[in-house]
Amino acid sequence: MAELHQTPTSLCCCRKSPPVSGTRCAGASGSRTSAGPSAPRGPLLDVASASNFRCFQLRHLHLDLRLNFAVKEMSGWTVLDLVPVQPGIQTLVLDSHPSLLIHSIDCKVPGAGPEEPVSLTYRVDPFTDYGASLNISLPAAAKPGRVIQITVRYSTTDGPAIWWLDPELTCGQTRPLVFTQGHSVCNRSFFPGFDTPAVKSTYTATVRVPDGVTVLMSASRSSYSKQDRVFQFSMEQPVPSYLVALVAGELQHADVGPRSRVWAEPCLLACAVKKLGGSVERWLGVAEELFGPYLWGRCDLVFLPPSFPIVAMENPCLTFIIASILESSEFLLIDVVHEIAHGWFGNAVTNATWEEMWLSEGLATYAQRRITTEAYGEAFTCLETAVRLDALHRQLRLLGDNNPVSRLQVKFEPGVNPSSLMNLFTYEKGFCFVAYLSELCGDVRRFDCFLRDYISEFKFQSVVALDLIDFFLRYFPELKDAGQREGLEFERWLSGSGPPLFQPDLSAGGALTAPVQQLCELWGAGHAPTAHSLLTFDLSAWSTFQIVLFLDRMLDRSPLPQDVMSSLSVCYSSVFDGLNAEVQIRWLQMVVRNSFYPELPRVRAFLHKHTSRMYTVPLYDDLVAGVMKCVAVEIFNQTQRRLHPNLRRTLQQILFQNQNQNQTPTQNQTSSTQNPPALSVLSPSPPTFPLPAATATASAAAATTTAIALRDVNVSA
Ligand SMILES: [Zn+2]
């Protein structure tokens, strides 16, 4: 384990030292000069947090929890080491959640009178549908610059961050399992605190569990006392609240590299090791060459059962990833590389508010593609990019150019759940902007150096877009006017809606994408192509991303004539059936959208086999939208016992709500705090319904576009 000891400290938001000027990357070590001050800015607002985090410095967070699987309860306490930074602060406001039962709160002021803790009065107020406001009256001894230690004793019931799985919902089906998912604003139902990405602190945790249960956390150190059945964790680098994560269950591990280890249920471990052995270290090595040292020591992964609501989550030191992705090797590769890229972009340097999630996702997507370009070549990376940019433009056709969710900087109205506005633009328009900055710089390797120095400058802090842009313009003084180029103004990139103003050249992927396009044109001509014309296309030799691109583009052309569907089925159905779930679900969506009954048994078999959100929700959406709704109800009734209650609720909403309204498939899908939005793998339904009207604020758009916005996103938060 790499040693990266840091003094525990809070790094509150983006108001840090100004960027360097005239800095250049000088080989691996770099060299830098100091700079003058940058312009002062107003205080940072996070409308998604009820807390008064700006009034305090959070020095450290400690959790002491006992897990009770029998009643699905976590109970214990959290301790916050706080320093007031303003005089006269009488109240501490923490983010909390109605599912947290607060038992008592007390305060210790080290070195100020009695050593016994003082009990504090508190009140819980409503905040939004994703949280509550915990108002705590502070003692008079709370003074600026003096540490106070606040202990909140509490227990959780059934909050959105905590997913309890009965044994039958695990892969092994013998032991229960629990995991947490904090992104974006869920962790306020895990522990009360400053649930904002603007605040980072170190944390420690003590977790007590029944015998036979292994606990893992997103921490750089851990230990276990078998005698006491207590796990202890320490995260030695400051992290925001949403990156505190825990999983507990029957988990085993195997090393797959000098600093990486795979954790999984016993029945999955061999497969996971086979798929990833050696690769994680290789990807880490490439990333370090590009962006500087990996800052987190460990780079472990834990595979979670299909109930995991997204594909993967970049919890530091321990990526959480859904086991369903194991069979789709190319998607597994991309997803793990993406999460590794977050070690630099998102985890080391974090977006200070949820309104600028692209700072994490756009940069991580760019970094992921730099890693795959170095490791697997430009053609493969361009193919993968083409698949995603296709999906981006599909989403844009659904939403319309003026939809505010297509902005990089989204303005939240109070009450809007940030998770509901995460969409492909966050990833792919963000990626295009970073690619544009790289293009401006004119040399991809020089831009790698810039990113390396950006990490070095801002590591363990939270930033806003202006920090990145200021740093860019100071780094490349010859580009001082670049932000004003007509039609490509930085301001327009950030606050304008619609498509990216620039897309990178993907012609290096032409050898892989051109045959895909040619085949699409053959099949899209309105009649089945001749056997002779198909001879040059050997799909069994194609990569997953080539077949996915073909099927996505054929989905765009659906509905197809029945004779074309019949010929497609004859030519490819058995090929697709032998391939992974990412290919299969796209073919089955074509089957459903084209009401092609001969293949219906395959749809049934697929939905009986797959119980993850990413492979069920899109197919149910399509079934309900077409003439096969009764089939969907029948399959749901047969399989619902094997689905997580949250997914069951989502599918019930799709199947049974708004029956009498002329709803579109995607509008049927709703999300709530109990049903975190899926980041699924599929293209949205074709635009056969009126497009949502553009609205002035994201809040109005969110209600109608949430589901649409989320459905293409295969990479996770
Ligand atoms: Zn991501």
XYZ file of C-alpha atoms and ligand atoms in Angstrom:
718
model
C 0.000 0.000 0.000
C 1.366 3.371 -0.972
C 1.823 5.659 1.970
C 0.115 9.009 1.535
C -0.139 10.469 4.971
C -1.857 13.809 5.199
C -2.737 15.902 8.154
C -6.462 15.425 8.703
C -8.041 18.578 7.534
C -11.118 19.938 5.920
C -10.822 21.407 2.496
C -13.936 23.405 2.116
C -14.991 24.205 -1.413
C -13.171 25.936 -4.168
C -11.673 28.995 -2.554
C -8.119 27.870 -2.677
C -4.853 29.403 -3.701
C -4.859 30.788 -7.218
C -3.655 28.712 -10.116
C -0.021 28.873 -11.085
C 1.025 30.985 -14.014
C 3.446 30.035 -16.705
C 3.552 26.511 -15.406
C 4.833 23.840 -17.701
C 5.113 20.185 -17.212
C 8.810 19.423 -17.229
C 9.039 15.707 -17.673
C 7.685 13.429 -15.002
C 8.493 15.695 -12.092
C 7.225 18.965 -13.501
C 8.250 22.388 -12.366
C 6.138 25.280 -11.311
C 6.252 28.924 -10.458
C 4.022 30.892 -8.199
C 1.263 33.183 -9.343
C -0.560 36.297 -8.381
C -3.996 36.292 -6.797
C -7.103 35.495 -8.785
C -10.240 37.590 -8.672
C -12.332 37.198 -5.534
C -15.642 35.358 -5.934
C -18.825 35.164 -3.962
C -19.554 32.438 -1.452
C -20.202 28.988 -2.819
C -23.810 27.891 -2.694
C -25.013 24.305 -2.693
C -28.793 24.346 -2.927
C -28.829 20.576 -2.437
C -27.468 20.879 1.099
C -29.479 22.094 4.079
C -26.320 22.441 6.132
C -24.428 25.574 7.142
C -21.136 23.982 6.098
C -19.584 27.346 5.255
C -19.583 28.279 8.944
C -17.307 25.406 9.972
C -14.194 23.543 9.124
C -14.770 19.795 9.302
C -11.550 18.286 10.617
C -12.579 14.642 10.776
C -15.571 12.340 10.714
C -15.933 9.126 12.684
C -18.638 6.490 12.384
C -19.314 3.799 14.977
C -21.977 1.425 13.726
C -23.505 -1.926 14.486
C -25.193 -3.772 11.625
C -28.282 -5.794 12.419
C -29.306 -7.859 9.406
C -32.313 -9.397 11.161
C -34.107 -6.062 11.416
C -32.164 -4.294 8.630
C -30.903 -1.587 10.898
C -27.639 0.284 11.366
C -27.271 1.922 14.749
C -24.536 3.799 16.549
C -23.121 7.264 16.342
C -21.133 9.700 14.280
C -18.582 12.124 15.684
C -17.773 15.346 13.842
C -14.629 17.273 14.754
C -15.580 20.823 13.850
C -13.993 24.223 14.078
C -16.315 27.232 13.811
C -14.817 29.699 11.360
C -17.083 32.648 12.155
C -17.909 34.366 15.445
C -21.348 34.103 16.962
C -22.435 30.827 15.402
C -25.126 29.392 17.625
C -26.524 26.668 15.442
C -25.023 23.767 13.586
C -27.198 22.597 10.698
C -26.511 19.129 9.305
C -27.980 17.270 6.374
C -30.122 14.406 7.585
C -33.017 12.313 6.312
C -36.451 11.369 7.666
C -35.273 7.738 7.767
C -32.588 8.616 10.345
C -33.855 8.334 13.886
C -31.851 10.742 16.040
C -31.528 9.507 19.641
C -29.316 12.143 21.247
C -26.683 14.743 20.466
C -23.889 15.918 22.684
C -20.847 18.099 22.481
C -17.367 18.053 23.923
C -15.068 21.052 23.811
C -11.593 19.690 24.481
C -9.758 21.851 26.979
C -12.786 23.958 27.951
C -14.048 23.057 31.377
C -15.804 19.791 32.256
C -14.656 16.731 30.366
C -18.158 15.280 30.403
C -20.070 15.812 27.191
C -22.835 18.379 27.237
C -26.203 17.309 25.928
C -27.518 19.543 23.139
C -31.032 20.351 22.025
C -31.946 19.810 18.391
C -34.815 19.964 15.963
C -35.434 18.189 12.652
C -37.037 20.288 9.935
C -38.236 19.289 6.492
C -35.880 20.227 3.640
C -36.660 18.396 0.397
C -37.984 14.988 -0.616
C -34.412 13.711 -0.469
C -33.409 15.032 2.928
C -34.106 16.827 6.177
C -32.414 19.570 8.125
C -30.983 18.746 11.562
C -30.651 21.963 13.593
C -28.439 21.684 16.666
C -28.067 24.417 19.288
C -24.402 24.903 20.074
C -23.016 25.601 23.552
C -21.582 29.011 24.365
C -18.121 27.431 24.452
C -18.197 27.059 20.670
C -15.790 29.722 19.486
C -13.981 30.361 16.215
C -10.751 28.424 15.953
C -11.604 26.022 18.805
C -12.397 22.371 18.043
C -15.781 21.087 19.136
C -16.694 17.439 18.988
C -20.327 16.761 18.145
C -21.628 13.228 18.676
C -24.947 12.283 17.106
C -26.429 8.968 18.236
C -28.835 7.572 15.688
C -30.220 4.571 13.900
C -31.303 4.101 10.320
C -34.397 2.463 9.032
C -34.877 2.256 5.293
C -33.074 5.211 3.711
C -32.174 5.643 0.051
C -28.438 5.204 0.682
C -28.727 1.795 2.298
C -29.637 -1.297 0.331
C -30.374 -4.396 2.397
C -30.480 -7.575 0.328
C -32.156 -10.748 1.562
C -30.158 -13.907 0.762
C -32.238 -14.706 -2.316
C -31.195 -11.377 -3.851
C -27.500 -12.219 -3.652
C -25.601 -14.300 -6.180
C -24.908 -17.085 -3.693
C -28.419 -16.887 -2.201
C -27.254 -18.092 1.201
C -26.351 -14.953 3.186
C -27.791 -11.441 3.346
C -25.774 -8.474 2.125
C -25.937 -4.723 2.592
C -24.286 -1.945 0.619
C -24.503 1.833 0.556
C -24.674 4.155 -2.434
C -24.024 7.798 -1.562
C -24.005 9.585 -4.923
C -25.328 12.228 -5.163
C -27.244 13.214 -2.059
C -28.153 9.838 -0.528
C -25.576 9.611 2.253
C -27.565 11.959 4.486
C -29.671 8.839 5.099
C -26.512 6.916 6.079
C -25.124 9.444 8.582
C -25.926 13.078 9.403
C -23.309 15.546 8.214
C -22.311 18.070 5.584
C -23.638 16.183 2.575
C -22.107 18.431 -0.047
C -19.199 17.767 -2.413
C -17.775 21.138 -1.339
C -16.621 19.692 1.998
C -13.963 17.023 2.314
C -12.555 15.386 5.391
C -10.728 12.286 6.490
C -12.829 9.636 8.166
C -12.552 6.598 10.390
C -15.122 3.928 11.135
C -15.744 1.090 13.530
C -18.281 -1.464 12.312
C -19.633 -4.362 14.380
C -21.198 -7.287 12.543
C -22.360 -10.859 13.157
C -19.907 -13.691 12.705
C -19.138 -14.643 9.115
C -19.829 -11.187 7.712
C -17.017 -9.285 6.000
C -17.198 -5.479 5.951
C -15.437 -3.324 3.362
C -15.345 0.450 3.138
C -13.941 3.098 0.811
C -10.936 3.464 3.098
C -7.175 3.337 2.741
C -6.614 1.144 5.817
C -8.627 -1.564 7.513
C -8.264 -4.123 10.260
C -10.406 -6.827 11.826
C -10.623 -8.163 15.353
C -12.083 -11.650 15.116
C -12.555 -11.822 18.855
C -14.759 -8.722 18.951
C -16.123 -9.128 15.412
C -15.196 -5.513 14.797
C -13.885 -4.006 11.579
C -11.963 -0.744 11.702
C -11.331 1.582 8.806
C -9.372 4.722 8.149
C -9.517 6.966 5.095
C -6.360 9.016 5.322
C -7.155 11.375 2.468
C -9.967 13.918 2.650
C -13.087 12.817 0.769
C -16.563 14.305 0.341
C -19.509 12.710 2.104
C -20.834 10.944 -0.996
C -17.647 8.885 -1.288
C -18.045 7.243 2.128
C -19.265 3.752 1.238
C -19.765 0.422 2.965
C -20.578 -3.128 1.910
C -21.040 -6.113 4.228
C -21.809 -9.717 3.416
C -20.211 -13.010 2.532
C -17.281 -11.639 0.566
C -13.978 -13.213 -0.397
C -10.985 -11.756 -2.100
C -8.130 -12.522 -4.442
C -5.234 -10.291 -5.383
C -5.136 -9.302 -9.056
C -2.151 -6.958 -8.815
C 0.333 -5.470 -6.360
C -2.170 -2.883 -5.106
C -5.450 -4.287 -6.374
C -7.698 -6.968 -5.096
C -11.051 -8.240 -6.275
C -13.795 -8.885 -3.738
C -16.926 -10.849 -4.557
C -19.300 -13.453 -3.277
C -17.526 -16.832 -3.369
C -19.492 -18.068 -6.391
C -18.342 -15.082 -8.488
C -14.757 -14.712 -7.407
C -13.055 -17.046 -9.888
C -14.799 -15.423 -12.849
C -13.989 -11.914 -11.639
C -10.328 -12.780 -11.141
C -10.126 -14.401 -14.568
C -11.560 -11.296 -16.224
C -9.419 -8.757 -14.401
C -6.194 -10.531 -13.438
C -3.265 -8.252 -14.325
C -5.409 -5.664 -16.087
C -6.062 -3.302 -13.187
C -2.366 -2.725 -12.572
C -1.788 -2.228 -16.288
C -4.509 0.443 -16.466
C -3.230 2.104 -13.307
C 0.261 2.205 -14.754
C -0.968 3.852 -17.969
C -3.012 6.361 -15.977
C -0.018 7.239 -13.791
C 2.122 7.832 -16.873
C -0.482 10.267 -18.117
C -1.780 12.022 -15.010
C 0.735 11.489 -12.236
C 0.788 9.240 -9.157
C -2.311 7.348 -8.074
C -3.162 9.016 -4.778
C -5.290 6.415 -2.997
C -2.914 3.520 -2.268
C -5.280 0.621 -2.859
C -7.286 0.144 -6.029
C -9.667 -2.685 -5.105
C -12.990 -3.633 -6.636
C -16.023 -5.291 -5.126
C -18.584 -6.999 -7.339
C -22.125 -6.537 -6.103
C -25.319 -8.473 -6.848
C -27.650 -7.384 -9.670
C -29.652 -5.219 -7.244
C -26.841 -2.632 -7.300
C -28.741 0.283 -8.822
C -26.065 1.598 -11.182
C -23.239 0.014 -13.151
C -20.311 1.152 -11.032
C -19.371 3.722 -8.415
C -15.916 5.206 -7.966
C -15.726 4.837 -4.191
C -12.081 5.631 -3.421
C -9.796 2.650 -2.806
C -12.753 0.327 -3.498
C -14.800 0.648 -6.690
C -18.274 -0.842 -6.417
C -19.317 -2.595 -9.634
C -22.305 -4.661 -10.659
C -21.610 -8.363 -11.213
C -23.936 -8.398 -14.241
C -21.274 -6.617 -16.284
C -18.807 -9.506 -15.897
C -20.010 -11.323 -18.994
C -19.597 -8.265 -21.250
C -15.815 -7.988 -21.348
C -15.503 -4.776 -23.370
C -18.030 -2.974 -21.183
C -16.294 -4.304 -18.074
C -13.021 -2.891 -19.404
C -14.505 0.536 -20.116
C -16.354 0.700 -16.812
C -13.347 -0.254 -14.705
C -11.041 2.121 -16.601
C -13.618 4.887 -16.137
C -13.735 4.278 -12.379
C -9.943 4.202 -12.229
C -9.897 7.580 -14.037
C -12.082 8.956 -11.243
C -9.145 8.358 -8.899
C -7.772 11.563 -10.433
C -10.882 13.281 -11.804
C -13.793 13.327 -9.372
C -12.182 11.808 -6.300
C -8.907 13.727 -6.031
C -10.377 16.879 -7.604
C -14.123 17.095 -7.089
C -16.919 19.281 -8.427
C -17.827 21.648 -5.596
C -21.548 21.576 -6.407
C -23.834 19.113 -8.153
C -24.581 21.775 -10.738
C -21.187 21.062 -12.289
C -21.069 17.289 -12.268
C -19.419 17.419 -15.691
C -16.192 18.478 -13.950
C -16.026 14.977 -12.570
C -17.691 12.972 -15.347
C -16.486 14.874 -18.413
C -12.874 14.857 -17.264
C -13.072 11.210 -16.125
C -14.504 10.238 -19.513
C -11.717 12.121 -21.301
C -9.113 10.485 -19.034
C -10.694 7.058 -19.539
C -10.315 7.516 -23.317
C -6.721 8.648 -23.011
C -6.034 5.468 -21.021
C -7.759 3.195 -23.542
C -6.023 4.985 -26.424
C -2.654 4.258 -24.845
C -3.563 0.705 -23.846
C -5.725 -0.446 -26.769
C -5.185 2.044 -29.561
C -7.015 4.932 -31.110
C -9.337 2.839 -33.290
C -10.895 0.988 -30.347
C -11.287 4.238 -28.398
C -12.879 6.031 -31.359
C -15.348 3.149 -31.780
C -16.362 3.320 -28.116
C -16.643 7.108 -28.387
C -18.808 6.797 -31.502
C -21.236 4.559 -29.613
C -21.560 7.139 -26.841
C -21.781 10.203 -29.054
C -24.478 8.441 -31.080
C -26.368 7.992 -27.820
C -25.823 11.646 -26.921
C -27.382 12.814 -30.167
C -30.231 10.318 -29.740
C -30.904 11.845 -26.357
C -30.751 15.324 -27.807
C -33.340 14.431 -30.440
C -35.621 13.326 -27.630
C -35.067 16.348 -25.450
C -34.831 19.099 -28.044
C -31.971 21.562 -28.430
C -33.296 24.004 -25.882
C -33.708 21.616 -22.994
C -31.889 23.014 -19.952
C -30.646 19.575 -18.866
C -28.348 19.636 -21.890
C -26.315 22.426 -20.273
C -22.990 21.600 -18.685
C -23.761 24.006 -15.862
C -27.260 23.132 -14.743
C -29.016 25.550 -12.439
C -30.951 23.673 -9.792
C -34.118 25.014 -8.358
C -34.307 24.235 -4.633
C -35.909 20.835 -4.137
C -34.676 19.214 -7.338
C -32.784 16.028 -6.620
C -29.357 16.398 -8.274
C -29.338 12.702 -9.201
C -32.345 13.275 -11.400
C -30.391 15.623 -13.656
C -27.416 13.407 -14.261
C -27.448 12.528 -17.929
C -25.357 11.802 -20.982
C -24.535 15.487 -21.359
C -22.792 15.335 -18.009
C -20.493 12.715 -19.499
C -20.305 13.251 -23.231
C -20.803 16.987 -23.656
C -18.355 17.378 -20.785
C -15.965 15.051 -22.617
C -16.328 17.099 -25.821
C -15.493 20.312 -23.971
C -12.352 18.770 -22.492
C -11.464 17.395 -25.943
C -11.946 20.927 -27.297
C -9.535 22.326 -24.700
C -7.066 19.642 -25.760
C -7.583 20.607 -29.422
C -6.944 24.264 -28.566
C -3.713 23.306 -26.897
C -2.770 21.538 -30.121
C -0.784 18.673 -28.638
C -2.468 15.841 -26.798
C 0.650 15.045 -24.782
C 1.039 18.625 -23.690
C -2.582 18.535 -22.606
C -1.832 15.366 -20.591
C 0.815 17.430 -18.782
C -1.733 20.157 -18.163
C -4.118 17.642 -16.613
C -1.333 16.187 -14.511
C -0.536 19.653 -13.161
C -4.243 20.408 -12.675
C -4.427 17.357 -10.401
C -1.268 18.359 -8.609
C -2.615 21.877 -8.086
C -6.098 21.024 -6.866
C -5.786 17.523 -5.378
C -8.028 16.788 -2.379
C -10.017 19.936 -3.059
C -13.332 20.785 -4.654
C -13.434 23.138 -7.600
C -15.805 25.017 -9.877
C -15.492 25.273 -13.660
C -13.847 28.669 -13.344
C -10.957 27.117 -11.435
C -10.292 24.739 -14.328
C -10.627 27.478 -16.945
C -8.490 29.978 -15.015
C -5.839 27.335 -14.621
C -6.036 26.451 -18.330
C -5.660 30.064 -19.448
C -2.757 30.678 -17.107
C -1.101 27.442 -18.167
C -1.387 28.327 -21.842
C -0.970 32.109 -21.880
C -0.854 32.058 -25.690
C -4.504 30.976 -25.553
C -5.646 33.881 -23.409
C -8.310 34.822 -25.985
C -9.398 31.249 -26.703
C -12.457 31.539 -24.522
C -13.879 34.254 -26.764
C -13.755 32.528 -30.162
C -17.011 33.256 -31.865
C -19.474 30.399 -31.574
C -17.089 28.491 -29.292
C -17.020 30.832 -26.305
C -16.284 29.039 -23.032
C -19.346 30.712 -21.557
C -21.450 29.236 -24.345
C -19.961 25.794 -23.737
C -20.861 25.994 -20.069
C -24.258 27.624 -20.021
C -25.641 26.965 -23.486
C -28.061 24.132 -24.169
C -27.960 21.870 -27.199
C -25.266 19.768 -28.852
C -21.537 20.046 -28.113
C -19.951 22.935 -30.006
C -17.083 20.681 -31.064
C -16.609 16.944 -31.442
C -13.260 15.211 -31.686
C -12.208 13.621 -34.953
C -13.093 9.921 -34.802
C -11.759 8.983 -38.215
C -9.069 6.825 -36.606
C -11.905 4.421 -35.812
C -13.024 4.282 -39.441
C -11.795 0.734 -40.038
C -14.113 -0.422 -37.260
C -17.084 1.936 -37.703
C -17.315 2.062 -41.514
C -18.393 -1.597 -41.932
C -21.021 -1.013 -39.236
C -22.461 1.923 -41.124
C -22.369 0.015 -44.421
C -24.268 -2.872 -42.881
C -26.845 -0.493 -41.386
C -27.433 1.006 -44.810
C -27.874 -2.420 -46.355
C -30.492 -3.392 -43.795
C -32.108 0.018 -43.704
C -32.919 0.129 -47.397
C -36.503 -0.939 -46.759
C -36.078 -4.540 -47.866
C -33.953 -7.471 -46.813
C -30.507 -7.437 -48.440
C -29.389 -10.312 -50.649
C -27.296 -13.074 -49.121
C -24.491 -12.165 -51.493
C -24.356 -8.542 -50.300
C -23.946 -9.747 -46.717
C -21.028 -12.030 -47.445
C -18.401 -9.440 -46.588
C -19.812 -8.841 -43.097
C -18.752 -11.453 -40.552
C -20.380 -10.424 -37.299
C -18.800 -13.298 -35.424
C -15.496 -11.476 -35.929
C -16.833 -8.124 -34.763
C -16.172 -6.632 -31.370
C -19.003 -6.053 -28.904
C -18.912 -2.296 -29.510
C -19.233 -2.813 -33.282
C -22.324 -4.993 -32.832
C -23.720 -2.563 -30.248
C -23.228 0.336 -32.681
C -24.975 -1.670 -35.425
C -27.931 -2.556 -33.207
C -28.236 0.965 -31.777
C -28.382 2.389 -35.278
C -30.919 -0.241 -36.357
C -32.972 0.616 -33.262
C -32.934 4.207 -34.482
C -34.401 2.970 -37.769
C -37.135 0.880 -36.135
C -39.903 0.092 -36.838
C -38.616 -2.024 -39.699
C -40.648 -4.005 -42.243
C -41.508 -7.466 -40.925
C -39.628 -9.194 -43.746
C -36.497 -7.266 -42.741
C -36.965 -8.347 -39.121
C -37.448 -11.958 -40.285
C -34.239 -11.835 -42.297
C -32.336 -10.191 -39.450
C -33.573 -12.939 -37.172
C -32.503 -15.687 -39.576
C -29.084 -14.118 -40.106
C -28.135 -13.044 -36.601
C -30.426 -14.268 -33.856
C -28.362 -17.303 -32.948
C -25.157 -15.244 -33.147
C -26.574 -12.657 -30.716
C -27.930 -15.379 -28.449
C -24.403 -16.623 -27.861
C -23.103 -13.150 -27.060
C -23.239 -11.033 -23.928
C -26.197 -9.272 -22.341
C -25.285 -5.872 -23.819
C -25.783 -7.305 -27.304
C -28.764 -9.451 -26.395
C -30.811 -6.704 -24.819
C -30.400 -4.474 -27.867
C -31.560 -7.243 -30.174
C -34.505 -7.980 -27.880
C -35.434 -4.299 -27.872
C -35.586 -4.515 -31.645
C -37.784 -7.594 -31.302
C -40.151 -5.756 -28.963
C -40.227 -2.433 -30.810
C -40.984 -4.265 -34.030
C -43.544 -6.624 -32.399
C -41.666 -9.575 -33.833
C -43.466 -12.453 -32.111
C -41.275 -15.376 -33.248
C -38.500 -14.128 -30.948
C -40.729 -13.468 -27.948
C -39.520 -16.628 -26.121
C -36.047 -15.082 -26.039
C -37.447 -11.945 -24.396
C -39.079 -14.112 -21.747
C -35.918 -16.118 -21.167
C -33.839 -12.942 -20.862
C -36.141 -11.334 -18.296
C -36.289 -14.562 -16.315
C -32.497 -14.662 -16.207
C -31.648 -10.980 -15.595
C -32.725 -9.159 -12.455
C -30.664 -5.970 -12.657
C -32.189 -2.581 -13.274
C -30.014 -1.968 -16.331
C -31.253 -5.064 -18.137
C -34.897 -5.036 -17.071
C -36.209 -1.463 -17.025
C -35.464 -0.647 -20.705
C -37.065 -3.868 -21.926
C -40.158 -3.446 -19.731
C -40.439 0.144 -20.953
C -40.509 -1.056 -24.542
C -42.903 -3.908 -23.800
C -45.360 -1.555 -22.139
C -45.105 0.993 -24.943
C -46.020 -1.545 -27.612
C -48.553 -4.321 -28.014
C -46.809 -6.742 -25.684
C -47.827 -5.233 -22.381
C -49.731 -8.334 -21.240
C -46.553 -10.349 -21.779
C -44.685 -7.893 -19.578
C -47.236 -8.263 -16.789
C -47.049 -12.027 -17.017
C -43.231 -12.082 -16.861
C -43.251 -9.613 -13.980
C -45.658 -11.762 -11.997
C -43.469 -14.799 -12.533
C -40.181 -13.108 -11.588
C -41.013 -10.371 -9.096
C -40.021 -12.386 -6.025
C -36.435 -12.363 -7.268
C -36.326 -8.583 -7.760
C -35.155 -6.023 -5.221
C -38.137 -4.163 -3.691
C -36.939 -0.878 -5.217
C -36.774 -2.357 -8.701
C -40.112 -4.072 -8.128
C -41.625 -0.677 -7.344
C -40.116 0.874 -10.470
C -41.473 -1.919 -12.655
C -44.883 -1.704 -11.002
C -44.914 1.992 -11.848
C -44.023 1.186 -15.448
C -46.614 -1.557 -15.689
C -49.529 -0.324 -13.647
C -49.396 3.426 -13.159
C -50.904 5.965 -15.522
C -52.589 3.133 -17.386
C -55.303 5.363 -18.652
C -53.041 8.141 -19.703
C -51.424 8.153 -23.046
C -48.005 7.938 -21.506
C -44.766 7.402 -23.310
C -42.592 4.574 -22.101
C -39.966 6.800 -20.644
C -42.426 9.066 -18.959
C -43.754 6.027 -17.159
C -40.469 5.473 -15.495
C -40.254 7.600 -12.422
C -37.671 7.915 -9.789
C -37.778 8.755 -6.151
C -35.388 8.568 -3.302
C -36.359 4.945 -2.904
C -35.888 4.286 -6.590
C -32.614 5.859 -7.503
C -32.536 6.475 -11.200
C -31.036 3.752 -13.267
C -27.941 4.412 -15.236
C -28.755 1.799 -17.764
C -27.204 0.750 -20.973
C -29.773 1.285 -23.598
C -30.939 3.822 -26.002
C -34.190 5.529 -25.162
C -37.347 4.820 -27.058
C -37.735 6.413 -30.465
C -39.265 9.866 -30.540
C -42.799 8.806 -31.326
C -44.255 11.169 -28.745
C -44.311 14.892 -28.254
C -40.982 16.200 -27.054
C -40.925 17.845 -23.638
C -41.152 21.553 -23.959
C -38.036 23.501 -23.189
C -38.292 25.228 -19.879
C -36.468 28.003 -18.210
C -35.144 25.991 -15.336
C -33.965 22.500 -14.792
C -36.570 21.882 -12.157
C -39.406 22.021 -14.606
C -37.600 19.833 -17.064
C -36.609 17.293 -14.479
C -40.060 15.944 -13.913
C -40.564 14.959 -17.521
C -37.079 14.161 -18.664
C -35.493 12.354 -15.773
C -35.942 8.908 -17.139
C -35.042 9.815 -20.672
C -31.977 11.552 -19.453
C -30.650 8.561 -17.593
C -31.215 5.685 -19.866
C -28.158 5.765 -22.048
C -25.618 6.086 -19.348
C -23.655 2.943 -18.955
C -20.806 4.402 -17.023
C -21.775 5.128 -13.508
C -21.701 8.159 -11.353
Zn -18.138 8.468 -13.769
